[in-house]
Amino acid sequence: MRAARLIRMVLLLQSRPSMTAAELARELEVSERTVTRDAQALSEAGVPVYADRGRTGGYRLVGGYRTRLTGLARSEAEALFLSGVPGALREMGLEDAACAARLKVSAALLPSLRDAPDSAARRFHLDAPAWFQEPRTPALLPVVAEAVWDDRPVTARYRRGEDEVERLLEPYGLVLKAGVWYLCARVADGDSARTYRTYRIDRFSAVEPLEERFTRDPDFDLPGHWAEQAERFARSILRAEVVVRLSPEGVRRLRYAVEPVSARAALSGLGEPDGAGWVTVTLPVESEEVAYAQLTALGAEAEVLAPESLRERFTADATRLAALYGRGDAG
């Protein structure tokens, strides 16, 4: 454990002109006294750590001392910054190890490769809440991915319903959503306007990369674009409405029972609660069937007021539950 901390301390000092004991202590999550002992240990091991005294002092490396990883190509450096999923690493207890690895690579890369983290972030965004589902890998994914990395336009044939259409695309980035791969691309429309669209890669029937390269729009934000598209899609499928009366606990739990966009729409204009503290909201839903499954999770904290057919369904369920749990025995 201490060896890893000492290495991280060297890399931190290598990446900055100097750091105070307090700054190092925060980064390493240790006391300033431990920083002092670690600096002494590094010095005794031959690492030229120098301590500047005084109020503006701190620790620094002298003599141009550097550690360096050699032999990394650009593609290898970029791939390293795609190798960690922060949420999953944190849950597995590997966040510190991943942080140290990224720091090592950042500190050791040649100046010409220092933009590798930003380059990778602009080209790939992972949105995969269902961690334990096996992703489906489309046959054309490697071709599309290579075009994304090389900034090469592609001629793509895409299945849309019963038809196939052909488009000239500038592939900007890949998104993996719940096991499904998507391509975010810029399209040249007939009026020469540039439009960004999203395609499911498993619906491509043919992809042919071109020889030339396109110039990326430096303002394109892949995570932001995906979030906007996802929000638009979520709103598009909410074609029905349910009027629901919610208890204070029901209001709190609503966001965990329904789609986030649906909960936000319902709770955005909350009126005054009634005498019992309950509020009435209009909830956008995909269908009555979906609403039934979602609102069942709220139990007695929600009362469906409309539509009448859904209210009758919950009434029938309540009657059955009362009969089931009202029996004198448990068997």
Tab-separated table of C-alpha atoms in Angstrom:
chain	number	residue	atom	x	y	z
A	1	MET	CA	0.000	0.000	0.000
A	2	ARG	CA	2.780	2.431	0.913
A	3	ALA	CA	4.738	1.583	-2.244
A	4	ALA	CA	1.770	2.539	-4.403
A	5	ARG	CA	1.398	5.796	-2.458
A	6	LEU	CA	5.074	6.651	-2.926
A	7	ILE	CA	4.817	6.073	-6.676
A	8	ARG	CA	1.736	8.255	-6.839
A	9	MET	CA	3.524	10.992	-4.900
A	10	VAL	CA	6.395	10.989	-7.408
A	11	LEU	CA	3.964	11.185	-10.330
A	12	LEU	CA	2.049	14.047	-8.727
A	13	LEU	CA	5.267	16.008	-8.249
A	14	GLN	CA	6.322	15.162	-11.794
A	15	SER	CA	3.105	16.582	-13.226
A	16	ARG	CA	3.319	19.931	-11.328
A	17	PRO	CA	6.109	22.428	-10.563
A	18	SER	CA	5.625	21.993	-6.809
A	19	MET	CA	3.030	20.988	-4.244
A	20	THR	CA	2.592	21.908	-0.605
A	21	ALA	CA	2.394	19.261	2.096
A	22	ALA	CA	-1.295	20.078	2.538
A	23	GLU	CA	-1.983	19.590	-1.198
A	24	LEU	CA	-0.161	16.267	-1.250
A	25	ALA	CA	-1.969	15.152	1.886
A	26	ARG	CA	-5.344	15.858	0.251
A	27	GLU	CA	-4.427	14.056	-2.975
A	28	LEU	CA	-2.977	11.036	-1.168
A	29	GLU	CA	-5.603	11.042	1.607
A	30	VAL	CA	-2.997	10.964	4.383
A	31	SER	CA	-1.735	13.365	7.041
A	32	GLU	CA	0.916	16.011	6.402
A	33	ARG	CA	3.183	14.131	8.794
A	34	THR	CA	2.889	11.052	6.567
A	35	VAL	CA	3.755	13.211	3.533
A	36	THR	CA	6.914	14.353	5.315
A	37	ARG	CA	7.905	10.753	6.120
A	38	ASP	CA	7.168	9.636	2.547
A	39	ALA	CA	9.253	12.474	1.088
A	40	GLN	CA	12.155	11.432	3.333
A	41	ALA	CA	11.782	7.808	2.213
A	42	LEU	CA	11.846	8.813	-1.452
A	43	SER	CA	14.939	10.930	-0.903
A	44	GLU	CA	16.717	8.037	0.821
A	45	ALA	CA	15.777	5.818	-2.141
A	46	GLY	CA	17.481	8.199	-4.562
A	47	VAL	CA	14.462	10.139	-5.823
A	48	PRO	CA	15.457	13.837	-5.754
A	49	VAL	CA	12.565	15.249	-3.736
A	50	TYR	CA	13.403	18.732	-2.453
A	51	ALA	CA	11.490	20.613	0.261
A	52	ASP	CA	11.283	24.403	-0.036
A	53	ARG	CA	10.851	26.001	3.379
A	54	GLY	CA	8.640	28.937	4.268
A	55	ARG	CA	4.997	29.954	3.795
A	56	THR	CA	5.142	29.573	0.004
A	57	GLY	CA	7.283	26.472	0.110
A	58	GLY	CA	6.460	22.924	-0.852
A	59	TYR	CA	7.870	19.780	-2.379
A	60	ARG	CA	9.315	19.477	-5.873
A	61	LEU	CA	11.511	17.231	-7.976
A	62	VAL	CA	14.922	18.592	-8.929
A	63	GLY	CA	17.390	17.824	-11.671
A	64	GLY	CA	14.747	17.226	-14.329
A	65	TYR	CA	13.876	13.887	-12.729
A	66	ARG	CA	11.173	12.006	-14.629
A	67	THR	CA	9.710	8.558	-14.945
A	68	ARG	CA	8.536	7.705	-18.427
A	69	LEU	CA	6.586	4.941	-20.136
A	70	THR	CA	8.001	4.385	-23.602
A	71	GLY	CA	6.710	2.732	-26.743
A	72	LEU	CA	3.081	3.950	-26.532
A	73	ALA	CA	1.435	4.724	-29.857
A	74	ARG	CA	-1.403	7.266	-30.012
A	75	SER	CA	-4.045	4.560	-30.412
A	76	GLU	CA	-2.638	2.713	-27.378
A	77	ALA	CA	-2.611	5.876	-25.253
A	78	GLU	CA	-6.215	6.705	-26.217
A	79	ALA	CA	-7.336	3.135	-25.526
A	80	LEU	CA	-5.903	3.334	-21.997
A	81	PHE	CA	-8.243	6.212	-21.196
A	82	LEU	CA	-11.237	4.121	-22.297
A	83	SER	CA	-10.338	1.127	-20.147
A	84	GLY	CA	-12.081	2.232	-16.943
A	85	VAL	CA	-15.750	2.694	-16.111
A	86	PRO	CA	-15.665	4.996	-13.052
A	87	GLY	CA	-18.940	3.806	-11.483
A	88	ALA	CA	-18.162	0.108	-11.835
A	89	LEU	CA	-14.562	0.574	-10.656
A	90	ARG	CA	-15.769	2.460	-7.604
A	91	GLU	CA	-18.252	-0.275	-6.696
A	92	MET	CA	-15.537	-2.929	-7.034
A	93	GLY	CA	-13.141	-0.990	-4.851
A	94	LEU	CA	-10.700	-0.341	-7.703
A	95	GLU	CA	-11.114	3.418	-8.004
A	96	ASP	CA	-7.753	4.204	-6.355
A	97	ALA	CA	-5.920	1.751	-8.589
A	98	ALA	CA	-7.554	3.188	-11.710
A	99	CYS	CA	-6.753	6.734	-10.597
A	100	ALA	CA	-3.104	5.823	-10.032
A	101	ALA	CA	-2.912	4.123	-13.446
A	102	ARG	CA	-4.357	7.158	-15.260
A	103	LEU	CA	-1.972	9.429	-13.374
A	104	LYS	CA	1.008	7.263	-14.365
A	105	VAL	CA	0.042	7.375	-18.010
A	106	SER	CA	-0.651	11.134	-17.995
A	107	ALA	CA	2.670	11.885	-16.326
A	108	ALA	CA	4.682	9.600	-18.589
A	109	LEU	CA	3.204	10.379	-22.005
A	110	LEU	CA	5.248	12.282	-24.517
A	111	PRO	CA	4.100	15.893	-25.033
A	112	SER	CA	2.707	14.964	-28.455
A	113	LEU	CA	0.303	12.513	-26.793
A	114	ARG	CA	-0.854	14.692	-23.899
A	115	ASP	CA	-4.192	15.294	-25.610
A	116	ALA	CA	-5.029	11.560	-25.586
A	117	PRO	CA	-7.503	11.789	-22.648
A	118	ASP	CA	-9.423	14.623	-24.312
A	119	SER	CA	-9.298	12.890	-27.688
A	120	ALA	CA	-10.816	9.730	-26.227
A	121	ALA	CA	-13.505	11.624	-24.284
A	122	ARG	CA	-14.648	13.433	-27.434
A	123	ARG	CA	-15.043	10.176	-29.354
A	124	PHE	CA	-16.618	7.747	-26.888
A	125	HIS	CA	-19.322	8.018	-24.238
A	126	LEU	CA	-20.543	4.974	-22.304
A	127	ASP	CA	-24.150	4.975	-21.086
A	128	ALA	CA	-24.855	1.444	-19.856
A	129	PRO	CA	-26.869	1.162	-16.631
A	130	ALA	CA	-27.551	-2.548	-17.156
A	131	TRP	CA	-24.021	-3.655	-16.297
A	132	PHE	CA	-24.674	-7.383	-16.219
A	133	GLN	CA	-26.324	-7.770	-19.609
A	134	GLU	CA	-24.203	-9.245	-22.359
A	135	PRO	CA	-23.737	-6.567	-25.062
A	136	ARG	CA	-24.718	-7.478	-28.613
A	137	THR	CA	-21.813	-6.720	-30.925
A	138	PRO	CA	-22.966	-5.731	-34.433
A	139	ALA	CA	-20.911	-7.219	-37.243
A	140	LEU	CA	-20.123	-3.768	-38.692
A	141	LEU	CA	-19.079	-2.228	-35.372
A	142	PRO	CA	-15.298	-2.613	-36.002
A	143	VAL	CA	-15.587	-0.823	-39.343
A	144	VAL	CA	-17.638	1.990	-37.835
A	145	ALA	CA	-15.305	2.301	-34.852
A	146	GLU	CA	-12.254	2.563	-37.098
A	147	ALA	CA	-13.932	5.339	-39.077
A	148	VAL	CA	-14.731	7.181	-35.820
A	149	TRP	CA	-11.107	7.039	-34.681
A	150	ASP	CA	-9.700	8.018	-38.096
A	151	ASP	CA	-12.256	10.808	-38.797
A	152	ARG	CA	-13.185	9.183	-42.106
A	153	PRO	CA	-16.594	9.739	-43.740
A	154	VAL	CA	-18.558	6.598	-44.580
A	155	THR	CA	-21.227	5.665	-47.068
A	156	ALA	CA	-23.752	3.689	-45.037
A	157	ARG	CA	-26.882	1.742	-45.920
A	158	TYR	CA	-29.396	1.794	-43.060
A	159	ARG	CA	-32.590	-0.214	-42.515
A	160	ARG	CA	-35.506	2.081	-41.724
A	161	GLY	CA	-38.696	0.068	-41.353
A	162	GLU	CA	-39.185	-1.977	-44.519
A	163	ASP	CA	-36.889	0.260	-46.569
A	164	GLU	CA	-33.162	0.854	-46.839
A	165	VAL	CA	-31.662	4.313	-47.230
A	166	GLU	CA	-28.134	5.366	-48.094
A	167	ARG	CA	-26.419	8.241	-46.324
A	168	LEU	CA	-23.034	9.934	-46.409
A	169	LEU	CA	-22.063	10.207	-42.737
A	170	GLU	CA	-19.278	11.830	-40.776
A	171	PRO	CA	-18.999	9.475	-37.773
A	172	TYR	CA	-18.401	11.533	-34.624
A	173	GLY	CA	-18.783	9.076	-31.750
A	174	LEU	CA	-20.016	5.770	-30.372
A	175	VAL	CA	-22.433	5.229	-27.493
A	176	LEU	CA	-23.179	1.910	-25.790
A	177	LYS	CA	-26.625	2.105	-24.178
A	178	ALA	CA	-27.827	-0.948	-22.221
A	179	GLY	CA	-25.994	-3.328	-24.546
A	180	VAL	CA	-26.977	-1.574	-27.803
A	181	TRP	CA	-24.384	0.308	-29.864
A	182	TYR	CA	-25.258	3.662	-31.441
A	183	LEU	CA	-23.401	5.956	-33.831
A	184	CYS	CA	-23.684	9.737	-33.529
A	185	ALA	CA	-22.890	11.176	-36.948
A	186	ARG	CA	-23.094	14.393	-38.916
A	187	VAL	CA	-25.122	14.165	-42.118
A	188	ALA	CA	-24.886	16.296	-45.255
A	189	ASP	CA	-28.518	17.073	-46.157
A	190	GLY	CA	-29.719	18.105	-49.573
A	191	ASP	CA	-29.569	21.806	-48.677
A	192	SER	CA	-25.934	21.410	-47.577
A	193	ALA	CA	-26.913	21.962	-43.921
A	194	ARG	CA	-25.093	19.836	-41.374
A	195	THR	CA	-27.301	17.808	-39.037
A	196	TYR	CA	-26.313	15.442	-36.236
A	197	ARG	CA	-28.277	12.202	-36.038
A	198	THR	CA	-28.105	8.965	-34.083
A	199	TYR	CA	-28.191	5.479	-35.664
A	200	ARG	CA	-28.391	1.979	-34.217
A	201	ILE	CA	-25.342	0.218	-35.598
A	202	ASP	CA	-27.097	-3.168	-35.774
A	203	ARG	CA	-29.406	-1.632	-38.407
A	204	PHE	CA	-26.563	-0.867	-40.813
A	205	SER	CA	-26.481	-3.328	-43.719
A	206	ALA	CA	-23.330	-1.898	-45.308
A	207	VAL	CA	-20.636	0.614	-44.312
A	208	GLU	CA	-17.912	1.781	-46.693
A	209	PRO	CA	-15.220	4.160	-45.348
A	210	LEU	CA	-13.911	6.813	-47.737
A	211	GLU	CA	-10.267	7.729	-48.238
A	212	GLU	CA	-10.455	11.395	-47.270
A	213	ARG	CA	-10.852	12.701	-43.721
A	214	PHE	CA	-13.387	15.200	-42.406
A	215	THR	CA	-12.726	18.118	-40.064
A	216	ARG	CA	-14.429	17.757	-36.697
A	217	ASP	CA	-16.502	20.530	-35.194
A	218	PRO	CA	-14.495	21.381	-32.040
A	219	ASP	CA	-17.715	22.438	-30.269
A	220	PHE	CA	-19.398	19.030	-30.639
A	221	ASP	CA	-20.053	17.514	-27.198
A	222	LEU	CA	-20.793	13.785	-27.441
A	223	PRO	CA	-22.187	13.276	-23.887
A	224	GLY	CA	-24.301	16.420	-24.243
A	225	HIS	CA	-25.601	15.358	-27.657
A	226	TRP	CA	-26.514	11.920	-26.352
A	227	ALA	CA	-28.288	13.319	-23.291
A	228	GLU	CA	-30.362	15.605	-25.514
A	229	GLN	CA	-31.274	12.741	-27.866
A	230	ALA	CA	-32.170	10.443	-24.975
A	231	GLU	CA	-34.399	13.105	-23.408
A	232	ARG	CA	-36.143	13.703	-26.739
A	233	PHE	CA	-36.744	9.973	-27.228
A	234	ALA	CA	-38.064	9.530	-23.692
A	235	ARG	CA	-40.548	12.356	-24.215
A	236	SER	CA	-41.649	10.999	-27.592
A	237	ILE	CA	-42.903	7.703	-26.150
A	238	LEU	CA	-44.971	9.325	-23.373
A	239	ARG	CA	-48.252	9.312	-25.305
A	240	ALA	CA	-50.757	8.899	-22.450
A	241	GLU	CA	-51.532	10.606	-19.146
A	242	VAL	CA	-52.591	9.384	-15.719
A	243	VAL	CA	-53.970	11.577	-12.932
A	244	VAL	CA	-52.568	10.422	-9.598
A	245	ARG	CA	-52.985	11.547	-6.016
A	246	LEU	CA	-49.741	11.168	-4.069
A	247	SER	CA	-48.897	11.141	-0.380
A	248	PRO	CA	-45.716	12.958	0.720
A	249	GLU	CA	-43.953	9.586	0.669
A	250	GLY	CA	-45.431	8.926	-2.777
A	251	VAL	CA	-43.991	12.201	-4.047
A	252	ARG	CA	-40.574	11.217	-2.715
A	253	ARG	CA	-40.706	7.747	-4.271
A	254	LEU	CA	-42.206	8.713	-7.632
A	255	ARG	CA	-38.831	9.422	-9.245
A	256	TYR	CA	-37.735	5.872	-8.439
A	257	ALA	CA	-40.885	4.272	-9.837
A	258	VAL	CA	-41.262	5.974	-13.226
A	259	GLU	CA	-39.009	7.329	-15.966
A	260	PRO	CA	-37.045	10.421	-14.836
A	261	VAL	CA	-38.498	12.598	-17.611
A	262	SER	CA	-42.007	11.519	-16.591
A	263	ALA	CA	-41.394	12.259	-12.894
A	264	ARG	CA	-39.943	15.678	-13.681
A	265	ALA	CA	-42.952	16.594	-15.808
A	266	ALA	CA	-45.396	15.481	-13.100
A	267	LEU	CA	-43.616	17.200	-10.219
A	268	SER	CA	-42.682	20.421	-12.027
A	269	GLY	CA	-45.933	22.186	-11.171
A	270	LEU	CA	-46.993	20.770	-7.832
A	271	GLY	CA	-50.038	22.507	-6.360
A	272	GLU	CA	-50.940	22.984	-2.723
A	273	PRO	CA	-51.407	19.736	-0.762
A	274	ASP	CA	-54.845	18.875	0.583
A	275	GLY	CA	-55.715	18.579	4.260
A	276	ALA	CA	-54.029	15.177	4.470
A	277	GLY	CA	-50.853	16.458	2.793
A	278	TRP	CA	-51.547	14.707	-0.517
A	279	VAL	CA	-51.086	16.349	-3.940
A	280	THR	CA	-52.659	15.585	-7.317
A	281	VAL	CA	-50.387	15.370	-10.389
A	282	THR	CA	-50.757	14.562	-14.066
A	283	LEU	CA	-48.221	11.895	-14.968
A	284	PRO	CA	-47.123	11.361	-18.622
A	285	VAL	CA	-46.798	7.615	-19.315
A	286	GLU	CA	-46.020	5.337	-22.221
A	287	SER	CA	-49.275	3.407	-21.881
A	288	GLU	CA	-51.879	2.381	-19.321
A	289	GLU	CA	-50.209	-1.019	-19.023
A	290	VAL	CA	-46.819	0.547	-18.246
A	291	ALA	CA	-48.434	2.967	-15.781
A	292	TYR	CA	-50.041	0.048	-13.960
A	293	ALA	CA	-46.697	-1.736	-13.561
A	294	GLN	CA	-44.905	1.429	-12.418
A	295	LEU	CA	-47.512	2.772	-9.995
A	296	THR	CA	-47.986	-0.634	-8.361
A	297	ALA	CA	-44.561	-0.061	-6.803
A	298	LEU	CA	-45.936	2.915	-4.857
A	299	GLY	CA	-48.548	0.794	-3.081
A	300	ALA	CA	-50.848	2.767	-0.795
A	301	GLU	CA	-48.827	5.972	-1.329
A	302	ALA	CA	-50.616	6.638	-4.654
A	303	GLU	CA	-54.265	6.774	-5.687
A	304	VAL	CA	-55.132	6.680	-9.391
A	305	LEU	CA	-57.957	9.109	-10.192
A	306	ALA	CA	-58.023	8.754	-13.985
A	307	PRO	CA	-58.444	7.110	-16.399
A	308	GLU	CA	-61.328	5.172	-14.899
A	309	SER	CA	-60.218	1.874	-16.462
A	310	LEU	CA	-56.865	2.062	-14.646
A	311	ARG	CA	-58.566	3.072	-11.383
A	312	GLU	CA	-60.880	0.044	-11.689
A	313	ARG	CA	-57.844	-2.194	-12.159
A	314	PHE	CA	-56.236	-0.913	-8.956
A	315	THR	CA	-59.577	-1.207	-7.151
A	316	ALA	CA	-59.824	-4.877	-8.147
A	317	ASP	CA	-56.247	-5.454	-6.982
A	318	ALA	CA	-56.953	-3.742	-3.657
A	319	THR	CA	-59.983	-5.965	-3.124
A	320	ARG	CA	-57.965	-9.105	-3.833
A	321	LEU	CA	-55.138	-7.961	-1.537
A	322	ALA	CA	-57.578	-7.159	1.263
A	323	ALA	CA	-59.090	-10.626	0.944
A	324	LEU	CA	-55.661	-12.249	0.811
A	325	TYR	CA	-54.206	-10.452	3.832
A	326	GLY	CA	-57.481	-10.293	5.770
A	327	ARG	CA	-57.578	-14.030	6.335
A	328	GLY	CA	-57.085	-15.121	9.916
A	329	ASP	CA	-54.361	-17.660	9.100
A	330	ALA	CA	-51.124	-17.341	7.204
A	331	GLY	CA	-51.642	-20.539	5.246
